[in-house]
mmCIF file of C-alpha atoms and ligand atoms in Angstrom:
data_model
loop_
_atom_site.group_PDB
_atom_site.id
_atom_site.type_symbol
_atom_site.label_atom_id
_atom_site.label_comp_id
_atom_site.label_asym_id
_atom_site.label_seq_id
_atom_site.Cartn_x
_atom_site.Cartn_y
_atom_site.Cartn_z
ATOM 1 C CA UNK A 244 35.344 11.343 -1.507
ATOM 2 C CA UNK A 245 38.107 8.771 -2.131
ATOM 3 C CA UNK A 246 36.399 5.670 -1.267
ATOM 4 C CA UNK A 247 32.926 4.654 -3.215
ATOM 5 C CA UNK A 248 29.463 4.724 -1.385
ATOM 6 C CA UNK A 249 26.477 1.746 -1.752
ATOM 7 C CA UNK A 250 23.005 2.541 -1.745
ATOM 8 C CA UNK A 251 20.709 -0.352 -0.491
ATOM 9 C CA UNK A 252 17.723 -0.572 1.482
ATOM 10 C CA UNK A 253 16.390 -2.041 4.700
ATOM 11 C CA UNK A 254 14.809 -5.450 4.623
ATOM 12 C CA UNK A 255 14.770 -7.395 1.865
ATOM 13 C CA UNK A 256 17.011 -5.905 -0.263
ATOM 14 C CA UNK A 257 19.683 -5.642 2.332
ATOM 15 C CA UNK A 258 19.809 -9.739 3.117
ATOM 16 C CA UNK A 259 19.403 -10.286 -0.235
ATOM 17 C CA UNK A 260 22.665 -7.674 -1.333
ATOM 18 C CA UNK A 261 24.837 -9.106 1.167
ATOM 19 C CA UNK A 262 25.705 -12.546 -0.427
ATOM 20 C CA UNK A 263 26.635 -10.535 -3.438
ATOM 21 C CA UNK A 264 28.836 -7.706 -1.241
ATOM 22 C CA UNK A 265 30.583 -10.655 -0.108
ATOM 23 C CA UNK A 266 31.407 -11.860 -3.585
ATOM 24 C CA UNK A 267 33.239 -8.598 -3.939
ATOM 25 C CA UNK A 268 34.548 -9.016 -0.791
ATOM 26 C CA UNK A 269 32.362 -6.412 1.222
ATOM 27 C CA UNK A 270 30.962 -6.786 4.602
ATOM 28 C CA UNK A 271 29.051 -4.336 6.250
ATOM 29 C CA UNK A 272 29.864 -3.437 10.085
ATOM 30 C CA UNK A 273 25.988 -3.477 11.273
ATOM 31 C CA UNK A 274 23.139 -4.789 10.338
ATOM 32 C CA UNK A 275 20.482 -1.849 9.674
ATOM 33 C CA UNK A 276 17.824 -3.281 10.966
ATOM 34 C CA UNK A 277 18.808 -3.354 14.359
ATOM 35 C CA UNK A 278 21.744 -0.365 14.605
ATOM 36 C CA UNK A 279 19.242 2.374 13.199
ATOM 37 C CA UNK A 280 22.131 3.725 12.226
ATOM 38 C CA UNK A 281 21.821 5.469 8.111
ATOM 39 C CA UNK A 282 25.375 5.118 7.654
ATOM 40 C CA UNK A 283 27.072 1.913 7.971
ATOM 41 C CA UNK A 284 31.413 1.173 7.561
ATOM 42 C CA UNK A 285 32.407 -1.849 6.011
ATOM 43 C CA UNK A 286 35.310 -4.081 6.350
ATOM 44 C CA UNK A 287 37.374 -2.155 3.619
ATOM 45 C CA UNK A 288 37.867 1.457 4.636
ATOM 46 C CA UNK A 289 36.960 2.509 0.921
ATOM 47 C CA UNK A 290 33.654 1.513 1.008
ATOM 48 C CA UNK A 291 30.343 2.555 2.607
ATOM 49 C CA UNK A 292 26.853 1.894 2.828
ATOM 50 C CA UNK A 293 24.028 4.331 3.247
ATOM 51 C CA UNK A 294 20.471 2.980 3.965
ATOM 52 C CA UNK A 295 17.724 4.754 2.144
ATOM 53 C CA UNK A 296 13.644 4.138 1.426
ATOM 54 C CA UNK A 297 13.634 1.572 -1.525
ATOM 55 C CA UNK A 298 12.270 4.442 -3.580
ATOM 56 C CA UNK A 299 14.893 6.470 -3.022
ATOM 57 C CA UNK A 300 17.531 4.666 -4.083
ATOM 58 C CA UNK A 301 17.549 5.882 -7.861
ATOM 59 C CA UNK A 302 17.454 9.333 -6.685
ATOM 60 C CA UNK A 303 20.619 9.243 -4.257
ATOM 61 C CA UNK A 304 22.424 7.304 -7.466
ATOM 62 C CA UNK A 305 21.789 10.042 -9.772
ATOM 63 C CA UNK A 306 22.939 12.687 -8.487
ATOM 64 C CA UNK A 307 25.659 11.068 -7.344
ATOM 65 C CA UNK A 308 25.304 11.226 -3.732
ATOM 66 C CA UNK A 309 25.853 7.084 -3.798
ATOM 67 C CA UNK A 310 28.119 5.589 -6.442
ATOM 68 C CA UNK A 311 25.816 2.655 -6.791
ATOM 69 C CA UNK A 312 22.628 0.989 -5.188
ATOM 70 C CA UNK A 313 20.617 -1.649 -5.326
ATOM 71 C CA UNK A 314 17.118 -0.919 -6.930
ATOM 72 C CA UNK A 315 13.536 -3.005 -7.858
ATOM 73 C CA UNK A 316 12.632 -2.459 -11.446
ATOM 74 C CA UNK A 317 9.467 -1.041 -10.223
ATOM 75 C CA UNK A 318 10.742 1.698 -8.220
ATOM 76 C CA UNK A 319 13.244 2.155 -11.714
ATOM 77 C CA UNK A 320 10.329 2.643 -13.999
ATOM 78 C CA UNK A 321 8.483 5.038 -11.373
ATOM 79 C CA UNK A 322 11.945 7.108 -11.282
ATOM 80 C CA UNK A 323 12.631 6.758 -15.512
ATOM 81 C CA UNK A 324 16.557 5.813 -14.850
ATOM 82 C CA UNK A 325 17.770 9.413 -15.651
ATOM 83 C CA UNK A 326 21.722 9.565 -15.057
ATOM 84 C CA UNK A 327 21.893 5.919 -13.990
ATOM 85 C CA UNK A 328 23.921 2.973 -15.772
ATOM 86 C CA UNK A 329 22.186 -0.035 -15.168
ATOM 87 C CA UNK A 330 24.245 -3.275 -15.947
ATOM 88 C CA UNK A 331 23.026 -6.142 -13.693
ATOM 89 C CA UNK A 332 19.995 -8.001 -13.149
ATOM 90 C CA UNK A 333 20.862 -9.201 -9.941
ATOM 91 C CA UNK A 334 17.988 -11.588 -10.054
ATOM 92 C CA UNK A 335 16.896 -10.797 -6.391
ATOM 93 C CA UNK A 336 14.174 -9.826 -4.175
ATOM 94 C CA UNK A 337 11.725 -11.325 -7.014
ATOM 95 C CA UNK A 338 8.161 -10.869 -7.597
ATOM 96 C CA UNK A 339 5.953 -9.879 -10.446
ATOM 97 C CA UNK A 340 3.932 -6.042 -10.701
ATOM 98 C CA UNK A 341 0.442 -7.519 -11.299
ATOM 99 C CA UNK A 342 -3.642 -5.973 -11.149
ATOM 100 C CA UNK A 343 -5.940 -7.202 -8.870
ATOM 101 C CA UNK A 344 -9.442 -6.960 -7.919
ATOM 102 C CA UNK A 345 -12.284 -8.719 -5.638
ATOM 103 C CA UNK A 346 -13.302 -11.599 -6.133
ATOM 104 C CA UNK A 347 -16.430 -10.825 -7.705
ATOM 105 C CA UNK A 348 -15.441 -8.569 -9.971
ATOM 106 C CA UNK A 349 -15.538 -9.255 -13.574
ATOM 107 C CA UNK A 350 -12.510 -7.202 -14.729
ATOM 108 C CA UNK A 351 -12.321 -9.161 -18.472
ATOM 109 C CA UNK A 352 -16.350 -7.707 -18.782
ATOM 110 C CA UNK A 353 -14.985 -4.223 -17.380
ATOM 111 C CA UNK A 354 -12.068 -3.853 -20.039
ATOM 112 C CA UNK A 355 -14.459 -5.212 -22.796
ATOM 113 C CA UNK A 356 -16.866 -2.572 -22.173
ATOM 114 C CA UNK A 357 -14.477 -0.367 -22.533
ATOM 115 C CA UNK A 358 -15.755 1.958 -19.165
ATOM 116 C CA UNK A 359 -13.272 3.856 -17.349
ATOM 117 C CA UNK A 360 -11.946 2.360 -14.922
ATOM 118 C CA UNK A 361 -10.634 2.907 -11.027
ATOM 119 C CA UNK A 362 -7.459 1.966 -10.693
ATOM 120 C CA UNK A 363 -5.247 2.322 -7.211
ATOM 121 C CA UNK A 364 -1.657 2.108 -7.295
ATOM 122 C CA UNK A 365 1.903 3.178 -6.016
ATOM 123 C CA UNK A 366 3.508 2.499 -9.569
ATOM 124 C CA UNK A 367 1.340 5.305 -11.572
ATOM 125 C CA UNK A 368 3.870 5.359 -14.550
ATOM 126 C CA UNK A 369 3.934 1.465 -14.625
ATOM 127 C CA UNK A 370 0.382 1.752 -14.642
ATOM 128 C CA UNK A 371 -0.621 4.107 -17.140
ATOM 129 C CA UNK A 372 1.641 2.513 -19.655
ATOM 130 C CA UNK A 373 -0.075 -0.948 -19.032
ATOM 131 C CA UNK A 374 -3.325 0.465 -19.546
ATOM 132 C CA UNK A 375 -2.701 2.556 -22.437
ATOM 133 C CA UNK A 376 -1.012 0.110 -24.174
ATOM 134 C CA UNK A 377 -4.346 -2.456 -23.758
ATOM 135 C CA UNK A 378 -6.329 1.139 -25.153
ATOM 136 C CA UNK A 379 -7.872 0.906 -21.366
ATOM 137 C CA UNK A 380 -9.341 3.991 -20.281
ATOM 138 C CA UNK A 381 -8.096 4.427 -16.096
ATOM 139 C CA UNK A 382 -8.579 6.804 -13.676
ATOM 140 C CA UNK A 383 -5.354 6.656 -11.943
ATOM 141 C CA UNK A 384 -5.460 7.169 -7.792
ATOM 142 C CA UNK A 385 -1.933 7.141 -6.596
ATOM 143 C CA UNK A 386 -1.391 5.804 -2.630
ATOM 144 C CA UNK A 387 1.716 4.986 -0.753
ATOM 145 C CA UNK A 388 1.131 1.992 0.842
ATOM 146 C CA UNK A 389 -1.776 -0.282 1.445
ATOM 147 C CA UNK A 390 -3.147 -1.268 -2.011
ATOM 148 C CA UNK A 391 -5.275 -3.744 -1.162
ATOM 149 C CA UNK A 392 -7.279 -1.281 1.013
ATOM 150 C CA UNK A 393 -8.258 0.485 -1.987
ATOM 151 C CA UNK A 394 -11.037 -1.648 -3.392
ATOM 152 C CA UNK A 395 -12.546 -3.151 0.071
ATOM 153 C CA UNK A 396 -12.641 0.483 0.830
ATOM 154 C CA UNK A 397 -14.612 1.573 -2.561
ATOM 155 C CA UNK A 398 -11.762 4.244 -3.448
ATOM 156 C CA UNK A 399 -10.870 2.169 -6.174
ATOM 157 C CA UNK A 400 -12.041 -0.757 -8.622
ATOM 158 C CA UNK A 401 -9.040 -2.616 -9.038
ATOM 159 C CA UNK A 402 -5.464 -1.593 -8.129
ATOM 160 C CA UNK A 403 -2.034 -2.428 -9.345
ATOM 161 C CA UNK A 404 0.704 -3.481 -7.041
ATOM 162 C CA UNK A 405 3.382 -6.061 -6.688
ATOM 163 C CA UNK A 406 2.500 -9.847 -5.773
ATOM 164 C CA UNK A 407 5.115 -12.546 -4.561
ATOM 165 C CA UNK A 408 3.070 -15.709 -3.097
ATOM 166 C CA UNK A 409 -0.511 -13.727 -3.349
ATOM 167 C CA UNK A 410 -1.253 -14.297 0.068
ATOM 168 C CA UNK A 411 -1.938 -10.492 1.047
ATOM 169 C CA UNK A 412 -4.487 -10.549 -1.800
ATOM 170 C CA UNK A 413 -5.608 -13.711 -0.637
ATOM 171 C CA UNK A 414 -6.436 -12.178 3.277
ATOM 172 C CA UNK A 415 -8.030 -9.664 1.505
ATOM 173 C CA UNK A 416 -10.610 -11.203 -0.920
ATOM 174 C CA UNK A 417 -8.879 -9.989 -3.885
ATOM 175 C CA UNK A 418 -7.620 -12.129 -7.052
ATOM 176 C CA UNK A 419 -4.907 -11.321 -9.425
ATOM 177 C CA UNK A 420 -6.506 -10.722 -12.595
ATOM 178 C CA UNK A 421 -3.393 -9.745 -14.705
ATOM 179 C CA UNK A 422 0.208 -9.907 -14.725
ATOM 180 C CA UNK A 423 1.472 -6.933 -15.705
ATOM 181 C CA UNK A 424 5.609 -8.352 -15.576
ATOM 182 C CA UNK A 425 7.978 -10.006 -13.853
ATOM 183 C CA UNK A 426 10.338 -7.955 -11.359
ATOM 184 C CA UNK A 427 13.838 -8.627 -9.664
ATOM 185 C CA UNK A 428 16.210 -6.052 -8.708
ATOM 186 C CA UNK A 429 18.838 -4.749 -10.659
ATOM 187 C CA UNK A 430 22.356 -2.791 -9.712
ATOM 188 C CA UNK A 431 22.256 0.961 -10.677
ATOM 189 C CA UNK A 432 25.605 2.907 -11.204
ATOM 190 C CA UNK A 433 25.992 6.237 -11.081
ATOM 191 C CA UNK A 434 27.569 7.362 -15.000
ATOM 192 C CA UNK A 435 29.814 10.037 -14.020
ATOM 193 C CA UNK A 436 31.210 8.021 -11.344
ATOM 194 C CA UNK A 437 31.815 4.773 -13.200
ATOM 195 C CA UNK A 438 34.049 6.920 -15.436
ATOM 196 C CA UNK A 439 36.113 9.152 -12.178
ATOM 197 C CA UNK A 440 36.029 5.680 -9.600
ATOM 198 C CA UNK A 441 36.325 3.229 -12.463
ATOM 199 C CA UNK A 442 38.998 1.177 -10.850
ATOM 200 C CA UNK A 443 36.472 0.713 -7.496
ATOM 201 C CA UNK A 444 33.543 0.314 -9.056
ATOM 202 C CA UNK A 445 34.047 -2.163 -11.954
ATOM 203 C CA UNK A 446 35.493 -4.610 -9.987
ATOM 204 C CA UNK A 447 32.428 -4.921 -7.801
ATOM 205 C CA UNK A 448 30.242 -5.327 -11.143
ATOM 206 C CA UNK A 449 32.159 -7.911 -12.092
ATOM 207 C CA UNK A 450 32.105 -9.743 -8.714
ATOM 208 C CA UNK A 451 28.572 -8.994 -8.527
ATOM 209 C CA UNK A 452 27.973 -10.466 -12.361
ATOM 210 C CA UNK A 453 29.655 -13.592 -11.420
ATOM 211 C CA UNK A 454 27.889 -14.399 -8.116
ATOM 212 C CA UNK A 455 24.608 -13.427 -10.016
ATOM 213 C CA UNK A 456 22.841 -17.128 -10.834
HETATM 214 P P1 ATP B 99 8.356 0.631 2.106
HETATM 215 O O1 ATP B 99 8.073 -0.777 2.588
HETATM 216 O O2 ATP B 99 9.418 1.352 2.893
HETATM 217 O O3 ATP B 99 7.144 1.410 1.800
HETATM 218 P P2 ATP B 99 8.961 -0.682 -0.286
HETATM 219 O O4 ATP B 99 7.700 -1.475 -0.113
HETATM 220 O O5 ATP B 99 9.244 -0.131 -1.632
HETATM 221 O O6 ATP B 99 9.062 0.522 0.691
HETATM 222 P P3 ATP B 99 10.309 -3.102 0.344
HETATM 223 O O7 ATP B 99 9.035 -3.706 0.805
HETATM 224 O O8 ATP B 99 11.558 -3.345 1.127
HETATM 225 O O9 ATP B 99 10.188 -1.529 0.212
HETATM 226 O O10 ATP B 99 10.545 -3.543 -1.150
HETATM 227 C C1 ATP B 99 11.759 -3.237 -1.778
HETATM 228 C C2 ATP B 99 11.747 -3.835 -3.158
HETATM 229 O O11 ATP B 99 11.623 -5.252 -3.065
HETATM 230 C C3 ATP B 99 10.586 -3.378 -4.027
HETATM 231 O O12 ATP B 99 10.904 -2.193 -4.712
HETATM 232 C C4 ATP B 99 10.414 -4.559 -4.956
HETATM 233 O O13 ATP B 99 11.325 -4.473 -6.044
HETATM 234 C C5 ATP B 99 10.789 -5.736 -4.087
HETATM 235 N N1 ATP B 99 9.606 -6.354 -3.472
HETATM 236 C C6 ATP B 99 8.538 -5.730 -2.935
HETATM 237 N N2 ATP B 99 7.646 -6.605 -2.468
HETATM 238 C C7 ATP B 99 8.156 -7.820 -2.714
HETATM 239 C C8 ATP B 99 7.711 -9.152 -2.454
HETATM 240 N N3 ATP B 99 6.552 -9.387 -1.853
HETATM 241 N N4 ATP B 99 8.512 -10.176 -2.813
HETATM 242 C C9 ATP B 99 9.687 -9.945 -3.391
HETATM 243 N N5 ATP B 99 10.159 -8.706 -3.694
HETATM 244 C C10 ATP B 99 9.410 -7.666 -3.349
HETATM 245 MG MG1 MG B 100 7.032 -2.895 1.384
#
């Protein structure tokens, strides 16, 4: 293809890319939420946008099937960042990848006893570094959605997940007991393709570096 193709996702990702597509003088034709549609023009005829899961995103970038996307660090760290260039922290859609637990539950006491522990997560690789690095012993259980289930539930003892305000844990008894680190989003490029569509693509990094704050 001639023109260069933009991987984002729906939601927050998407509001939060489009003051930066606009720095590079991109606008997209629909908004996703409400056209449905997976494809979406944009006012230059050389650029598109194709709306993927937020975990996906990597995946369509490295094998080339988007030019670029927009990607959370945690979903780069679950994927490993095979084939992808990486050269922006755009500094958006910010939160931190934490552990939690219930209220009650003494996880210093559980980590100084040095028992396994139950641990619930969507970010398994994330996870098992943490732990391994603290020399904690986890069980890992891996879900798709609905950490905070996990532990009212019994399936799990703590779980690790991603925390802006803390006011899902909050409605759901639990307390964040560790910050694991702080996450933003960060522009992926596809390596082949900065190389073959160099003249298209590095003028949008540079946009996007200067509108970054
Ligand atoms: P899905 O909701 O389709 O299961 P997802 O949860 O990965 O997928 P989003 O909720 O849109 O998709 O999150 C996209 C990205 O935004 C995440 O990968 C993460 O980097 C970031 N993010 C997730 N939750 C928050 C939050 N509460 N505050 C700020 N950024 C967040
Ligand atoms: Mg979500």
């Amino acid at each position: 293809m001639e023109g260069i193709t933009v991987a984002l996702s729906k939601g927050r990702i998407f509001e939060e890319t489009l003051p930066l597509l606009a720095a590079a003088g991109i606008v997209p034709a629909e908004n996703p939420e409400s056209s449905r549609k997976l494809i979406i023009g944009t006012n230059r005829a050389d650029v598109r946008v194709v709306i993927v899961r937020a975990s996906d995103v990597p995946t369509y970038v490295q094998y080339g099937a988007a030019d670029l996307g927009i990607a959370g660090k945690d979903v780069l760290l679950e994927h490993g960042g095979a084939g992808l260039y990486q050269p922006l922290d755009l500094k958006i859609a910010k939160c931190r990848m934490s552990v939690a637990a219930p209220a009650g539950f003494d996880y210093a006491a559980a980590v100084r006893r040095g028992a396994r522990l139950r641990v619930a997560t969507k970010y398994i690789e994330t996870a098992r570094e943490h732990f391994a690095a603290k020399g904690v012993h986890v069980d890992l259980i891996k879900l798709y959605g609905s950490m905070e289930l996990a532990p009212l539930a019994g399936l799990a003892e703590a779980i690790v997940d991603l925390v802006s305000s803390g006011g899902t844990l909050n409605a759901n008894n639990l307390v964040e007991v560790e910050q694991i680190m702080p996450i933003s989003s960060r522009l992926v490029v596809n390596q082949a393709a900065l190389k073959t569509k160099r003249a298209l693509i590095q003028p949008v990094i540079d946009a996007f570096a200067k509108a970054v704050p």
